[in-house]
Coordinates of C-alpha atoms in Angstrom, one line a residue:
M1 CA 145.5 41.7 59.0
A2 CA 143.3 43.5 61.7
Q3 CA 146.3 44.4 64.1
N4 CA 147.9 46.4 61.5
N5 CA 144.6 47.9 59.8
M6 CA 144.9 49.2 63.6
H7 CA 148.3 49.8 63.4
N8 CA 147.5 52.5 60.6
L9 CA 144.7 53.9 62.3
V10 CA 146.5 54.7 65.4
T11 CA 149.8 56.1 62.6
L12 CA 146.4 58.6 60.7
I13 CA 145.6 59.9 64.7
K14 CA 149.0 60.9 66.0
R15 CA 149.2 63.0 62.8
L16 CA 146.3 64.4 62.9
E17 CA 147.2 65.2 66.9
A18 CA 150.6 66.6 65.4
A19 CA 148.8 68.6 62.6
T20 CA 145.9 70.5 64.8
T21 CA 148.7 71.3 67.6
R22 CA 150.9 73.0 64.9
L23 CA 147.6 75.1 64.0
E24 CA 147.4 76.0 67.7
D25 CA 150.9 77.3 67.8
I26 CA 150.4 79.3 64.8
A27 CA 147.3 81.0 66.0
S28 CA 148.1 81.8 68.9
S29 CA 151.7 83.4 68.1
T30 CA 150.5 85.2 65.2
I31 CA 146.7 85.4 64.0
E32 CA 144.5 85.4 66.2
L33 CA 141.5 82.8 65.3
P34 CA 137.7 83.9 65.3
Q35 CA 136.1 82.0 68.7
A36 CA 133.2 80.6 65.4
V37 CA 135.7 78.6 64.4
P38 CA 136.5 76.4 66.4
A39 CA 138.4 73.4 64.7
L40 CA 141.7 74.8 64.9
T41 CA 141.7 75.0 68.9
A42 CA 140.1 71.9 69.8
T43 CA 141.5 69.1 70.0
L44 CA 140.5 66.3 67.9
A45 CA 138.2 63.6 69.0
T46 CA 140.1 60.1 68.6
P47 CA 137.8 56.9 68.2
S48 CA 137.5 54.3 70.2
G49 CA 139.6 51.1 70.6
P50 CA 143.1 50.6 72.2
S51 CA 144.7 54.1 71.3
S52 CA 141.8 55.8 73.7
T53 CA 144.7 55.6 76.3
T54 CA 147.1 57.9 74.3
S55 CA 147.5 61.4 76.5
P56 CA 145.5 63.8 75.2
T57 CA 146.8 66.9 73.4
P58 CA 147.6 69.9 75.6
H59 CA 144.9 73.0 74.9
H60 CA 146.4 76.6 73.9
P61 CA 144.5 79.2 75.0
V62 CA 143.4 82.2 72.6
S63 CA 143.9 85.3 74.1
A64 CA 141.4 88.0 73.2
L65 CA 141.3 90.5 70.5
P66 CA 142.6 93.9 70.7
P67 CA 140.6 96.8 70.5
P68 CA 140.7 98.2 66.7
A69 CA 142.4 101.3 66.8
P70 CA 140.4 104.2 65.3
K71 CA 140.1 105.0 61.8
Q72 CA 141.7 108.1 61.4
A73 CA 139.6 110.2 58.0
P74 CA 140.5 110.4 55.1
Q75 CA 143.1 113.2 53.8
E76 CA 141.6 115.3 51.1
P77 CA 143.8 115.3 48.2
L78 CA 145.9 118.7 47.4
P79 CA 144.7 120.3 44.4
E80 CA 147.5 120.3 41.3
S81 CA 148.1 123.4 41.7
V82 CA 149.4 123.6 44.9
E83 CA 151.0 120.6 45.1
E84 CA 153.5 122.2 42.3
F85 CA 153.6 125.0 44.1
D86 CA 154.9 122.6 46.9
V87 CA 157.8 121.5 44.3
F88 CA 158.0 125.6 43.0
I89 CA 159.1 125.6 47.2
S90 CA 161.0 122.5 47.7
Q91 CA 163.3 123.1 45.0
S92 CA 163.5 126.8 44.1
V93 CA 162.9 128.6 46.7
D94 CA 165.2 126.7 49.0
K95 CA 168.0 126.0 46.8
Y96 CA 167.8 130.4 46.8
V97 CA 167.6 129.4 50.8
Q98 CA 170.4 127.5 51.2
A99 CA 172.9 129.9 48.8
S100 CA 171.7 132.8 51.2
N101 CA 172.7 130.0 54.3
K102 CA 176.0 129.9 53.1
L103 CA 176.6 133.7 53.2
G104 CA 174.8 133.7 56.2
G105 CA 174.0 136.6 58.2
L106 CA 171.9 139.5 56.9
I107 CA 171.6 137.8 53.9
A108 CA 170.3 134.9 55.4
E109 CA 168.0 136.5 57.9
Q110 CA 166.3 138.3 55.0
A111 CA 166.4 134.8 53.4
S112 CA 164.2 133.0 56.2
K113 CA 161.7 136.3 55.7
V114 CA 161.4 135.2 51.7
L115 CA 161.2 131.6 52.8
Q116 CA 157.8 132.7 54.9
G117 CA 156.6 134.6 52.6
F118 CA 156.0 131.8 49.9
K119 CA 154.8 129.6 52.5
Q120 CA 152.2 131.9 53.2
Q121 CA 151.5 132.6 50.2
R122 CA 151.0 128.3 49.8
R123 CA 148.2 128.8 52.2
F124 CA 146.6 131.3 50.4
L125 CA 146.3 129.8 47.2
L126 CA 145.4 126.3 49.0
I127 CA 142.2 128.4 50.7
S128 CA 141.3 129.6 46.9
T129 CA 140.4 126.2 45.9
K130 CA 138.1 125.5 48.5
A131 CA 136.3 129.0 49.0
K132 CA 134.9 131.3 46.7
K133 CA 136.1 134.9 46.4
P134 CA 135.1 137.2 48.9
D135 CA 133.6 140.5 47.9
I136 CA 136.5 143.1 48.2
N137 CA 133.8 145.8 47.3
G138 CA 131.1 145.0 50.0
S139 CA 132.0 143.2 53.5
D140 CA 134.4 141.5 52.9
M141 CA 137.0 143.3 52.1
V142 CA 138.2 143.1 55.7
I143 CA 138.4 139.0 55.6
Y144 CA 140.6 139.6 52.0
Q145 CA 142.5 141.9 54.2
E146 CA 143.6 138.9 56.9
L147 CA 144.3 136.8 54.1
L148 CA 146.5 138.7 52.9
K149 CA 148.3 140.0 56.0
P150 CA 150.4 137.3 56.7
I151 CA 151.7 137.6 53.2
N152 CA 152.1 141.3 54.0
E153 CA 153.6 141.0 57.0
A154 CA 156.8 138.8 55.2
L155 CA 157.5 141.6 52.8
M156 CA 157.6 144.4 54.8
A157 CA 160.3 141.6 56.8
V158 CA 162.7 141.8 54.3
G159 CA 162.2 145.5 54.0
N160 CA 162.6 147.0 57.4
I161 CA 166.0 144.3 57.4
K162 CA 166.8 146.8 54.6
E163 CA 165.7 150.2 55.9
S164 CA 167.2 149.4 59.3
N165 CA 171.4 147.8 57.8
R166 CA 171.3 150.9 55.0
G167 CA 175.3 151.1 56.2
A168 CA 176.3 147.3 55.8
P169 CA 178.7 145.9 53.3
V170 CA 175.9 144.0 51.7
F171 CA 173.0 146.5 51.3
S172 CA 173.3 146.2 48.0
Q173 CA 172.1 142.4 47.9
L174 CA 169.5 143.0 50.4
S175 CA 168.1 145.8 48.3
A176 CA 168.2 143.2 45.7
V177 CA 165.4 140.9 47.5
A178 CA 164.2 144.0 49.0
E179 CA 162.9 145.6 45.4
G180 CA 162.1 141.9 44.1
I181 CA 160.0 140.6 47.2
M182 CA 157.1 142.4 46.5
V183 CA 156.7 139.7 43.5
L184 CA 154.7 138.0 46.1
A185 CA 151.5 140.2 45.1
W186 CA 151.2 138.1 41.9
V187 CA 148.0 136.5 43.9
T188 CA 146.4 140.0 43.9
V189 CA 146.4 140.8 39.7
D190 CA 143.6 139.2 37.7
N191 CA 145.1 140.1 34.2
K192 CA 147.8 137.7 33.6
P193 CA 149.5 137.9 36.7
F194 CA 153.1 136.6 34.9
K195 CA 153.8 139.4 33.8
H196 CA 154.0 141.5 38.0
V197 CA 156.3 138.6 38.7
E198 CA 158.1 139.5 34.7
E199 CA 158.2 143.6 36.1
S200 CA 159.6 142.3 40.0
L201 CA 162.5 140.2 38.5
G202 CA 163.6 142.9 36.3
S203 CA 163.5 145.8 39.5
A204 CA 165.6 143.0 41.5
Q205 CA 167.4 143.0 38.9
F206 CA 168.5 146.7 38.9
F207 CA 170.8 145.5 42.8
G208 CA 171.3 141.7 41.8
N209 CA 173.1 143.4 38.4
R210 CA 175.3 145.6 40.6
V211 CA 176.6 142.4 43.2
L212 CA 177.1 140.7 39.4
K213 CA 179.3 143.1 38.5
E214 CA 181.3 143.5 41.7
H215 CA 181.8 139.8 42.7
K216 CA 181.8 138.5 39.3
D217 CA 185.5 137.2 39.1
K218 CA 186.5 137.4 42.8
N219 CA 183.4 135.5 44.8
P220 CA 181.5 132.6 43.1
D221 CA 178.9 132.5 45.9
Q222 CA 177.6 135.7 45.1
V223 CA 177.0 135.0 42.0
E224 CA 175.6 131.4 42.9
W225 CA 173.5 133.7 45.0
V226 CA 171.8 136.2 42.3
Q227 CA 171.8 133.4 39.5
A228 CA 169.6 131.4 42.6
F229 CA 167.4 134.3 43.5
Y230 CA 166.6 135.0 39.4
Q231 CA 165.4 131.8 39.0
V232 CA 162.9 131.7 41.6
F233 CA 161.5 133.8 39.7
R234 CA 161.9 132.9 36.3
D235 CA 160.3 129.1 37.9
L236 CA 157.2 131.3 39.2
T237 CA 157.1 133.1 35.9
E238 CA 156.4 129.5 34.5
Y239 CA 153.7 128.5 37.5
V240 CA 152.1 131.5 37.1
K241 CA 151.5 130.8 33.4
Q242 CA 150.9 127.2 33.8
Y243 CA 147.6 127.6 36.7
F244 CA 146.2 131.1 36.9
P245 CA 147.4 132.9 33.2
N246 CA 144.1 134.9 33.9
G247 CA 144.6 135.3 37.6
I248 CA 143.4 133.1 40.8
P249 CA 139.7 131.9 39.6
W250 CA 138.7 130.5 43.4
N251 CA 135.9 128.2 44.1
P252 CA 132.7 129.6 43.4
K253 CA 130.6 126.5 44.6
G254 CA 132.5 126.5 48.1
P255 CA 131.7 127.4 51.0
P256 CA 132.8 131.5 52.6
A257 CA 137.2 131.8 52.5
A258 CA 136.6 132.9 56.3
E259 CA 135.4 129.6 57.1
V260 CA 137.4 127.4 55.0
A261 CA 140.3 129.8 56.8
K262 CA 139.1 128.8 60.2
N263 CA 138.6 124.7 59.4
L264 CA 142.1 124.7 57.9
D265 CA 144.4 126.5 60.6
T266 CA 141.9 124.0 63.3
A267 CA 142.1 120.8 61.1
P268 CA 144.8 118.6 63.4
T269 CA 148.0 117.9 60.8
P270 CA 148.8 113.8 60.1
A271 CA 152.0 114.2 62.7
T272 CA 150.1 115.6 65.4
A273 CA 147.4 112.2 65.4
A274 CA 147.8 110.2 68.4
P275 CA 149.7 106.6 68.0
P276 CA 147.9 103.4 68.4
P277 CA 147.8 101.8 71.3
P278 CA 150.0 99.0 71.8
P279 CA 148.3 95.1 71.5
P280 CA 147.5 93.2 75.3
P281 CA 150.0 90.7 75.8
A282 CA 148.9 87.0 75.3
A283 CA 147.0 85.0 78.2
G284 CA 148.7 83.2 80.1
G285 CA 152.1 84.6 78.8
A286 CA 155.5 86.2 80.1
P287 CA 154.9 89.5 82.2
P288 CA 155.9 93.0 80.5
P289 CA 159.8 94.3 82.0
P290 CA 158.8 96.8 84.4
P291 CA 159.3 100.3 83.9
P292 CA 162.8 101.6 83.8
G293 CA 163.2 103.4 87.0
P294 CA 164.1 107.0 87.2
P295 CA 167.1 108.5 85.8
P296 CA 169.9 108.7 88.1
V297 CA 171.1 112.5 89.0
L298 CA 174.1 114.1 88.8
Q299 CA 174.9 115.4 91.9
I300 CA 177.7 118.2 91.6
K301 CA 178.8 119.6 95.0
D302 CA 179.1 123.1 95.4
Q303 CA 182.7 124.2 95.6
P304 CA 183.6 126.7 98.2
T305 CA 184.8 129.3 96.5
T306 CA 188.9 130.4 96.9
S307 CA 188.7 133.8 97.3
S308 CA 185.4 136.4 97.4
K309 CA 188.0 139.9 96.1
S310 CA 186.9 141.8 93.4
E311 CA 188.3 142.2 90.6
G312 CA 188.6 144.3 87.4
M313 CA 189.6 147.3 88.2
G314 CA 188.5 148.0 91.9
A315 CA 190.4 145.2 92.6
V316 CA 193.5 147.8 92.0
F317 CA 192.3 150.2 93.6
S318 CA 191.5 148.5 96.4
E319 CA 195.2 147.2 96.6
L320 CA 196.8 150.6 95.9
N321 CA 194.5 151.8 99.7
K322 CA 196.8 149.4 101.7
G323 CA 199.1 152.0 101.6
E324 CA 202.4 150.4 102.7
G325 CA 200.7 146.9 103.4
V326 CA 200.8 146.8 99.5
T327 CA 204.1 145.0 99.0
R328 CA 203.9 142.7 102.1
G329 CA 203.9 139.4 99.9
L330 CA 206.4 140.4 97.6
R331 CA 209.6 138.6 98.1
K332 CA 212.9 140.2 98.6
V333 CA 215.8 140.2 96.4
D334 CA 219.2 139.4 97.0
K335 CA 221.9 140.9 95.4
S336 CA 223.3 137.2 94.1
E337 CA 220.2 137.8 91.7
M338 CA 220.1 141.2 90.4
T339 CA 221.1 141.4 86.9
H340 CA 222.7 144.9 87.0
K341 CA 224.8 143.6 89.7
N342 CA 226.0 140.5 88.1
P343 CA 227.1 141.3 84.4
A344 CA 227.5 137.2 84.2
L345 CA 223.9 137.3 84.6
R346 CA 223.3 139.5 81.8
A347 CA 225.3 137.4 79.3
G348 CA 224.1 133.9 79.8
S349 CA 220.3 135.7 80.0
T350 CA 218.7 136.1 76.0
V351 CA 214.9 137.2 75.5
S352 CA 212.1 135.4 74.4
D353 CA 211.1 135.9 70.8
R354 CA 207.6 134.1 71.7
D355 CA 206.3 137.9 71.0
S356 CA 208.6 138.2 68.0
S357 CA 206.8 135.4 66.3
T358 CA 203.4 136.0 67.3
R359 CA 203.2 138.7 65.7
G360 CA 201.3 139.8 62.9
K361 CA 202.7 140.8 60.5
S362 CA 202.1 144.9 58.8
P363 CA 199.8 143.9 54.8
A364 CA 201.4 144.4 52.2
P365 CA 200.2 147.6 50.1
G366 CA 197.8 146.5 47.1
K367 CA 199.0 145.8 43.2
K368 CA 197.6 148.1 41.3
P369 CA 195.9 146.8 38.4
K370 CA 197.5 147.4 35.2
P371 CA 196.6 150.2 32.8
E372 CA 194.7 148.9 29.6
S373 CA 197.4 148.7 27.0
M374 CA 199.2 146.3 29.7
R375 CA 195.9 144.2 29.7
V376 CA 195.9 140.5 27.3
K377 CA 192.9 141.4 25.5
K378 CA 189.7 138.9 25.3
P379 CA 188.1 137.7 22.1
P380 CA 184.9 139.7 21.9
K381 CA 181.7 138.1 23.6
K382 CA 177.9 137.9 22.6
E383 CA 175.9 135.9 24.4
L384 CA 172.4 135.9 26.6
D385 CA 172.6 133.2 29.5
G386 CA 169.1 133.5 30.9
N387 CA 167.7 137.0 31.0
K388 CA 170.9 138.4 30.9
W389 CA 172.6 139.8 28.0
T390 CA 176.8 140.7 28.0
I391 CA 178.2 142.4 25.1
E392 CA 182.3 142.5 26.4
N393 CA 185.9 143.1 24.8
F394 CA 184.2 144.6 21.5
D395 CA 187.1 147.2 19.7
K396 CA 186.8 148.9 16.6
H397 CA 183.7 147.0 15.6
P398 CA 183.1 147.9 12.0
E399 CA 179.1 147.6 12.1
P400 CA 176.0 148.0 14.7
I401 CA 175.8 144.9 17.2
E402 CA 172.2 145.0 17.2
I403 CA 169.8 143.0 20.0
E404 CA 166.2 141.3 20.1
A405 CA 165.6 142.7 23.8
E406 CA 162.5 141.3 26.0
M407 CA 161.2 143.0 29.2
S408 CA 162.7 140.8 31.3
H409 CA 166.5 140.6 29.8
S410 CA 168.8 142.6 31.3
I411 CA 172.0 143.9 29.2
L412 CA 175.5 144.5 30.8
I413 CA 178.1 145.9 28.3
S414 CA 181.6 146.2 29.7
R415 CA 185.5 147.2 27.6
C416 CA 183.9 148.3 24.0
N417 CA 185.6 151.0 22.4
Q418 CA 184.6 152.5 19.8
T419 CA 181.1 150.5 18.6
T420 CA 178.1 151.4 18.5
I421 CA 175.5 149.0 19.9
I422 CA 171.9 149.4 19.4
V423 CA 169.3 147.4 21.1
K424 CA 165.9 146.4 19.5
G425 CA 162.3 146.3 21.5
K426 CA 162.2 147.1 25.2
A427 CA 164.5 145.7 27.7
N428 CA 164.5 146.2 31.3
A429 CA 167.4 147.7 32.4
V430 CA 171.6 148.7 30.9
T431 CA 174.5 148.2 32.5
I432 CA 177.6 150.3 31.3
E433 CA 180.7 150.1 32.4
N434 CA 185.1 150.6 31.2
T435 CA 183.8 152.0 27.7
Q436 CA 185.9 154.5 25.7
R437 CA 183.9 156.1 21.9
L438 CA 180.9 153.8 22.8
S439 CA 177.5 154.7 21.4
L440 CA 174.2 153.1 22.0
V441 CA 170.5 153.4 21.5
I442 CA 167.9 152.3 22.6
D443 CA 164.0 152.0 21.9
S444 CA 162.6 152.0 25.7
L445 CA 163.6 150.7 28.8
V446 CA 161.7 149.3 32.1
S447 CA 164.4 151.2 34.7
T448 CA 167.6 152.3 34.3
V449 CA 171.4 153.2 31.7
D450 CA 173.5 152.9 34.4
V451 CA 177.3 154.1 33.0
V452 CA 180.7 154.0 35.1
K453 CA 183.9 154.7 34.0
S454 CA 183.5 155.5 30.4
S455 CA 184.5 158.7 28.5
N456 CA 183.1 160.3 25.2
F457 CA 179.7 158.0 25.6
A458 CA 176.8 158.6 23.3
L459 CA 173.6 157.8 23.9
Q460 CA 169.6 158.3 21.7
V461 CA 166.5 157.2 23.5
L462 CA 164.0 156.7 20.5
G463 CA 161.3 155.6 23.1
T464 CA 160.8 156.4 27.0
L465 CA 163.8 155.7 29.6
P466 CA 162.9 156.5 33.6
T467 CA 166.4 157.0 35.2
I468 CA 169.7 157.7 33.8
L469 CA 172.5 157.0 36.1
L470 CA 176.2 158.5 35.3
D471 CA 179.3 158.2 37.9
Q472 CA 182.8 158.8 36.8
L473 CA 182.5 160.2 33.1
D474 CA 184.5 162.4 31.0
G475 CA 182.6 163.7 28.3
A476 CA 179.1 162.5 27.5
Q477 CA 176.0 163.2 24.7
V478 CA 173.2 162.6 25.8
Y479 CA 170.5 162.7 23.2
L480 CA 166.5 163.0 23.9
S481 CA 163.3 162.0 22.3
K482 CA 159.5 163.9 23.1
E483 CA 158.4 160.6 25.1
S484 CA 161.2 161.1 27.0
T485 CA 161.8 164.9 28.3
S486 CA 160.8 163.3 31.9
T487 CA 163.5 161.7 32.3
R488 CA 165.9 161.7 35.4
I489 CA 169.2 162.2 35.0
F490 CA 172.0 162.3 38.4
S491 CA 175.7 162.4 37.4
S492 CA 178.6 162.0 40.0
K493 CA 182.1 162.7 39.3
S494 CA 181.7 163.4 36.1
A495 CA 181.9 166.1 34.0
G496 CA 181.5 167.1 30.2
I497 CA 177.6 166.2 30.1
N498 CA 175.9 167.6 27.9
V499 CA 171.6 166.8 27.4
N500 CA 170.1 167.8 24.0
V501 CA 166.7 167.7 24.1
L502 CA 164.2 168.8 21.2
S503 CA 162.1 171.9 21.3
G504 CA 161.0 174.8 19.3
E505 CA 158.8 174.4 15.8
D506 CA 161.1 172.8 14.1
E507 CA 161.9 170.2 16.6
D508 CA 165.7 170.5 16.3
Y509 CA 168.0 169.6 19.3
K510 CA 168.7 172.4 22.1
E511 CA 172.1 170.8 23.7
I512 CA 171.9 172.1 27.8
P513 CA 175.1 171.0 29.3
L514 CA 175.0 169.9 32.9
P515 CA 176.3 171.4 35.6
G516 CA 179.7 170.7 37.2
Q517 CA 180.7 172.8 39.5
I518 CA 179.0 173.5 42.7
C519 CA 179.3 176.9 45.4
S520 CA 178.6 175.5 48.7
Y521 CA 178.4 178.4 52.4
F522 CA 177.2 178.2 55.1
D523 CA 174.3 180.4 56.2
E524 CA 173.9 181.5 59.0
E525 CA 169.9 182.4 58.8
K526 CA 169.2 179.0 57.6
G527 CA 171.1 177.7 59.8
D528 CA 172.6 174.9 57.0
M529 CA 174.8 175.1 54.0
V530 CA 173.5 176.0 51.0
N531 CA 174.2 174.5 47.5
E532 CA 174.8 176.8 44.3
I533 CA 175.3 175.7 40.1
V534 CA 178.5 177.6 39.0
D535 CA 177.5 179.3 35.9
H536 CA 180.0 180.8 33.1
A537 CA 179.2 183.9 31.3
G538 CA 181.4 184.9 28.8

């Protein structure tokens, strides 16, 4: 009985030693155990008895604890308005930049400046959430200008690209972006800055609609680019309405703006933080591998130049200056190889048609467009897509077509004949093309009425209108109200245009024809051409 008890005790001690050894292996290979807990790092003592002759369990040394990595200061969370502005840049602005890069050239270069301007505006918004508003009328005016300087530099860079490339085929695209880039100035508007964004969209649409009209059915990439550019303004309008409806509030309890800007510029970013040092190897472990040797050096032997003769026209003249020696290296042709003395050689030789196959063909003449009478008539269309009204293919419509327009709306009227259109409200711009006997009545516009390739056109302005553009018109009647007497009219390649203005006590319309004939001659005294309007008195 005593022998059985002794056997059980020996078995129990061996199991305890095996468990202790396992725990020591786990401790040395994964997590370093504290020195204050020796229970798991020391071998259990065995009771006296026959089992004391058992070999002791080997002891695995515990490596020293690695030095704790320096803790980085927790990053301050971004305000919600700045986070949403980052979303706006990553979605709307980046989409416009990608569409610009797809077109490439000057458009892509200008888009990079636009992106830089919005990134600088993001920095300005972040400073405004932490700092108190500078005293613009006092000594802080210089600081305020320094905060706006990066935005202004991006704005000027966009305009310079347009001005320095006036003869470029993408001048309309560059002009659209240059006119709309003033949207960056909304941060300086205190009362309803979203209206400034809407007005900037109207300025951009003046040239942007020309691009749409020109590439509508030809180049879908251009159409996509214009729509992506317009979407930047629409999304920015919603953002400003939500977070800054009455301007930027700043932080009344914050430090001065100059101090915040300095701290923001000198603060390290998480990407620049040094990585933590690698943990030291465990004591008694294998030594670290040796560092890699230097990369192999690619030895390139300098090959001697085969000839030191000059190239180009200099080589030609140097050969000619040799005189008779220039023909010294030529081989004398035997009479048996001369084709003019051997008809058999002429019959067997053929001229390779390689040059004729690689020669480019002359371009075929372009097809003339079909006349209007032979074209397939499309169904009438009147729809609002975003901020753009499209009215087209109306012919002899019995009733006037009315539109309820807003300040951000632009209107395109195309291929409408013997139709009356009434635009109610203040719209942005109206573009008209390829119409006959079209009558247009408008309240007020932000920018222009642009009429191209039309005949017997009639326009009545009830409110205000800054500009009228007439190109290739055959007959037009323009009726201006008292508020629009200062409207500027630009006409080219047009005839039979009459402007009717209110005058006199009875406020009757007075018809004034626009000049259609100009006399030009060179004035020797002025040293320049003189242009005079020709008056016909009858």
